[in-house]
């Protein structure tokens, strides 16, 4: 099972309390731990977290700086904890626009947990799905049409993803907006979408459970007809 989360609402969480937006991001970073642990406990195979979108570069420089400080701190502080839980870390997205020190921290977290066989934790940083799709197409064009058979491998290479574009089963977005904001557009083709008003800093293991329960009630058909049991149930 692959769950993707658009962790949104940090700024509004802070504004509601009269705090600066960065306080919301700090609190949001705290929420990540609880959800990562809850997902690992539930046996989720892959958890993809949207931490920083390519469009987020357009925010004020001090906010961007604060987000990257939190990301670096998260990786430095949590890599050991992930190792203990056999969680493998993979940062997806562009790397060429990241600070070289952060790139080193990312490499360290990925190498340290590379052998872990538990949950795969993917953290999307400087990520844009449209950019990834275009770059994957470009790399296929360079290699000739035969490479098209391996589209997901090209996409994974562009994204620095260790898994070849795994399909998302459940996409959760906190913060009340009902949009994908350029996250995993290809991978979410048949994802169940779950939107909650809850701001990300308030999202906890209990809220995560509620999303899983809702997911369990969904009838995923993948273009086929409903299973007889479910069709019968809908008439009962
Ligand atoms: C999500 O919270 C964090 C990032 C996008 C990095 P926001 O900062 O978008 O919070 P809102 O949407 O303004 O409340
Ligand atoms: C999406 O949230 C990006 C992340 C959560 C990292 P945004 O707050 O940036 O998205 P929009 O601007 O509401 O679409
Ligand atoms: Mg937002």
GROMACS .gro file of C-alpha atoms in nm, residues 11-194:
model
  184
   11UNK     CA    1   0.066   2.879   0.763
   12UNK     CA    2  -0.304   2.896   0.849
   13UNK     CA    3  -0.247   2.692   1.165
   14UNK     CA    4   0.004   2.959   1.274
   15UNK     CA    5  -0.206   3.258   1.159
   16UNK     CA    6  -0.503   3.134   1.362
   17UNK     CA    7  -0.284   3.154   1.672
   18UNK     CA    8  -0.125   3.487   1.580
   19UNK     CA    9   0.212   3.318   1.521
   20UNK     CA   10   0.446   3.371   1.224
   21UNK     CA   11   0.412   3.116   0.943
   22UNK     CA   12   0.747   2.961   1.035
   23UNK     CA   13   0.602   2.856   1.372
   24UNK     CA   14   0.345   2.656   1.176
   25UNK     CA   15   0.621   2.486   0.980
   26UNK     CA   16   0.804   2.398   1.304
   27UNK     CA   17   0.488   2.243   1.445
   28UNK     CA   18   0.427   2.071   1.113
   29UNK     CA   19   0.770   1.906   1.131
   30UNK     CA   20   0.668   1.763   1.471
   31UNK     CA   21   0.356   1.613   1.317
   32UNK     CA   22   0.564   1.425   1.062
   33UNK     CA   23   0.715   1.192   1.324
   34UNK     CA   24   0.382   1.075   1.460
   35UNK     CA   25   0.243   1.004   1.113
   36UNK     CA   26   0.557   0.825   0.991
   37UNK     CA   27   0.548   0.600   1.296
   38UNK     CA   28   0.174   0.538   1.264
   39UNK     CA   29   0.215   0.443   0.898
   40UNK     CA   30   0.505   0.207   0.972
   41UNK     CA   31   0.302   0.043   1.251
   42UNK     CA   32   0.008  -0.007   1.013
   43UNK     CA   33   0.231  -0.188   0.763
   44UNK     CA   34   0.219   0.081   0.493
   45UNK     CA   35   0.477  -0.011   0.227
   46UNK     CA   36   0.547   0.338   0.091
   47UNK     CA   37   0.474   0.680   0.242
   48UNK     CA   38   0.536   0.980   0.013
   49UNK     CA   39   0.533   1.320   0.185
   50UNK     CA   40   0.517   1.649  -0.003
   51UNK     CA   41   0.760   1.869   0.190
   52UNK     CA   42   0.852   2.141  -0.061
   53UNK     CA   43   0.713   2.194  -0.409
   54UNK     CA   44   0.903   2.351  -0.698
   55UNK     CA   45   0.648   2.636  -0.679
   56UNK     CA   46   0.730   2.692  -0.309
   57UNK     CA   47   1.055   2.865  -0.419
   58UNK     CA   48   0.830   3.165  -0.488
   59UNK     CA   49   0.766   3.217  -0.116
   60UNK     CA   50   0.953   3.486   0.083
   61UNK     CA   51   1.323   3.391   0.122
   62UNK     CA   52   1.306   3.371   0.503
   63UNK     CA   53   1.020   3.120   0.483
   64UNK     CA   54   1.207   2.913   0.224
   65UNK     CA   55   1.516   2.923   0.447
   66UNK     CA   56   1.316   2.810   0.749
   67UNK     CA   57   1.165   2.519   0.555
   68UNK     CA   58   1.507   2.396   0.444
   69UNK     CA   59   1.649   2.433   0.796
   70UNK     CA   60   1.363   2.215   0.923
   71UNK     CA   61   1.421   1.960   0.651
   72UNK     CA   62   1.793   1.937   0.726
   73UNK     CA   63   1.718   1.906   1.098
   74UNK     CA   64   1.458   1.637   1.033
   75UNK     CA   65   1.703   1.427   0.833
   76UNK     CA   66   1.987   1.477   1.083
   77UNK     CA   67   1.768   1.393   1.384
   78UNK     CA   68   1.545   1.122   1.244
   79UNK     CA   69   1.775   0.908   1.029
   80UNK     CA   70   1.887   0.703   1.330
   81UNK     CA   71   1.526   0.664   1.445
   82UNK     CA   72   1.428   0.547   1.095
   83UNK     CA   73   1.715   0.299   1.096
   84UNK     CA   74   1.588   0.154   1.425
   85UNK     CA   75   1.245   0.104   1.269
   86UNK     CA   76   1.395  -0.028   0.945
   87UNK     CA   77   1.247   0.267   0.751
   88UNK     CA   78   1.427   0.347   0.427
   89UNK     CA   79   1.457   0.716   0.337
   90UNK     CA   80   1.446   0.847  -0.020
   91UNK     CA   81   1.427   1.217  -0.105
   92UNK     CA   82   1.256   1.264  -0.441
   93UNK     CA   83   1.259   1.569  -0.667
   94UNK     CA   84   1.529   1.788  -0.817
   95UNK     CA   85   1.866   1.806  -0.647
   96UNK     CA   86   2.044   2.057  -0.869
   97UNK     CA   87   1.887   2.359  -0.698
   98UNK     CA   88   1.957   2.238  -0.343
   99UNK     CA   89   2.239   2.361  -0.125
  100UNK     CA   90   2.540   2.127  -0.146
  101UNK     CA   91   2.537   2.071   0.233
  102UNK     CA   92   2.175   1.962   0.219
  103UNK     CA   93   2.259   1.729  -0.070
  104UNK     CA   94   2.522   1.567   0.151
  105UNK     CA   95   2.275   1.524   0.437
  106UNK     CA   96   2.025   1.367   0.196
  107UNK     CA   97   2.288   1.126   0.066
  108UNK     CA   98   2.388   1.034   0.420
  109UNK     CA   99   2.025   0.958   0.521
  110UNK     CA  100   1.968   0.754   0.206
  111UNK     CA  101   2.293   0.556   0.237
  112UNK     CA  102   2.247   0.491   0.609
  113UNK     CA  103   1.900   0.344   0.555
  114UNK     CA  104   1.955   0.189   0.211
  115UNK     CA  105   1.945  -0.168   0.342
  116UNK     CA  106   1.624  -0.117   0.546
  117UNK     CA  107   1.343  -0.345   0.440
  118UNK     CA  108   1.052  -0.188   0.631
  119UNK     CA  109   0.852   0.109   0.506
  120UNK     CA  110   0.994   0.329   0.229
  121UNK     CA  111   0.967   0.694   0.335
  122UNK     CA  112   0.981   0.925   0.033
  123UNK     CA  113   1.016   1.295   0.104
  124UNK     CA  114   0.942   1.519  -0.195
  125UNK     CA  115   1.166   1.826  -0.205
  126UNK     CA  116   1.183   2.074  -0.495
  127UNK     CA  117   0.934   1.841  -0.655
  128UNK     CA  118   0.712   1.914  -0.955
  129UNK     CA  119   0.530   1.631  -1.126
  130UNK     CA  120   0.500   1.824  -1.452
  131UNK     CA  121   0.873   1.891  -1.454
  132UNK     CA  122   0.947   1.521  -1.387
  133UNK     CA  123   0.716   1.405  -1.667
  134UNK     CA  124   0.868   1.646  -1.917
  135UNK     CA  125   1.224   1.552  -1.818
  136UNK     CA  126   1.140   1.179  -1.840
  137UNK     CA  127   1.002   1.238  -2.191
  138UNK     CA  128   1.317   1.429  -2.280
  139UNK     CA  129   1.546   1.149  -2.163
  140UNK     CA  130   1.339   0.895  -2.360
  141UNK     CA  131   1.364   1.109  -2.671
  142UNK     CA  132   1.743   1.107  -2.638
  143UNK     CA  133   1.752   0.727  -2.614
  144UNK     CA  134   1.506   0.644  -2.889
  145UNK     CA  135   1.151   0.509  -2.880
  146UNK     CA  136   1.244   0.168  -2.733
  147UNK     CA  137   1.308   0.350  -2.407
  148UNK     CA  138   0.935   0.431  -2.390
  149UNK     CA  139   0.868   0.076  -2.266
  150UNK     CA  140   1.053   0.176  -1.957
  151UNK     CA  141   0.879   0.504  -1.890
  152UNK     CA  142   0.853   0.455  -1.514
  153UNK     CA  143   1.225   0.381  -1.489
  154UNK     CA  144   1.300   0.711  -1.665
  155UNK     CA  145   1.061   0.894  -1.437
  156UNK     CA  146   1.226   0.736  -1.132
  157UNK     CA  147   1.570   0.839  -1.255
  158UNK     CA  148   1.458   1.201  -1.301
  159UNK     CA  149   1.305   1.199  -0.951
  160UNK     CA  150   1.601   1.028  -0.780
  161UNK     CA  151   1.342   0.772  -0.678
  162UNK     CA  152   1.458   0.425  -0.573
  163UNK     CA  153   1.115   0.283  -0.659
  164UNK     CA  154   0.996   0.306  -1.023
  165UNK     CA  155   0.703   0.550  -0.995
  166UNK     CA  156   0.489   0.339  -0.761
  167UNK     CA  157   0.111   0.386  -0.799
  168UNK     CA  158  -0.047   0.574  -0.512
  169UNK     CA  159  -0.336   0.394  -0.340
  170UNK     CA  160  -0.444   0.674  -0.109
  171UNK     CA  161  -0.368   1.044  -0.142
  172UNK     CA  162  -0.436   1.252   0.170
  173UNK     CA  163  -0.441   1.633   0.163
  174UNK     CA  164  -0.474   1.826   0.487
  175UNK     CA  165  -0.563   2.195   0.513
  176UNK     CA  166  -0.895   2.188   0.327
  177UNK     CA  167  -0.784   2.257  -0.031
  178UNK     CA  168  -0.906   2.010  -0.292
  179UNK     CA  169  -0.626   2.003  -0.545
  180UNK     CA  170  -0.311   1.806  -0.625
  181UNK     CA  171  -0.072   2.103  -0.658
  182UNK     CA  172   0.158   1.917  -0.900
  183UNK     CA  173   0.218   1.615  -0.673
  184UNK     CA  174   0.259   1.263  -0.822
  185UNK     CA  175   0.021   1.328  -1.112
  186UNK     CA  176   0.121   1.011  -1.299
  187UNK     CA  177   0.135   0.793  -0.989
  188UNK     CA  178  -0.207   0.910  -0.864
  189UNK     CA  179  -0.396   0.790  -1.174
  190UNK     CA  180  -0.615   0.556  -0.964
  191UNK     CA  181  -0.547   0.692  -0.618
  192UNK     CA  182  -0.835   0.734  -0.376
  193UNK     CA  183  -0.844   1.102  -0.277
  194UNK     CA  184  -0.902   1.201   0.085
   0.00000   0.00000   0.00000
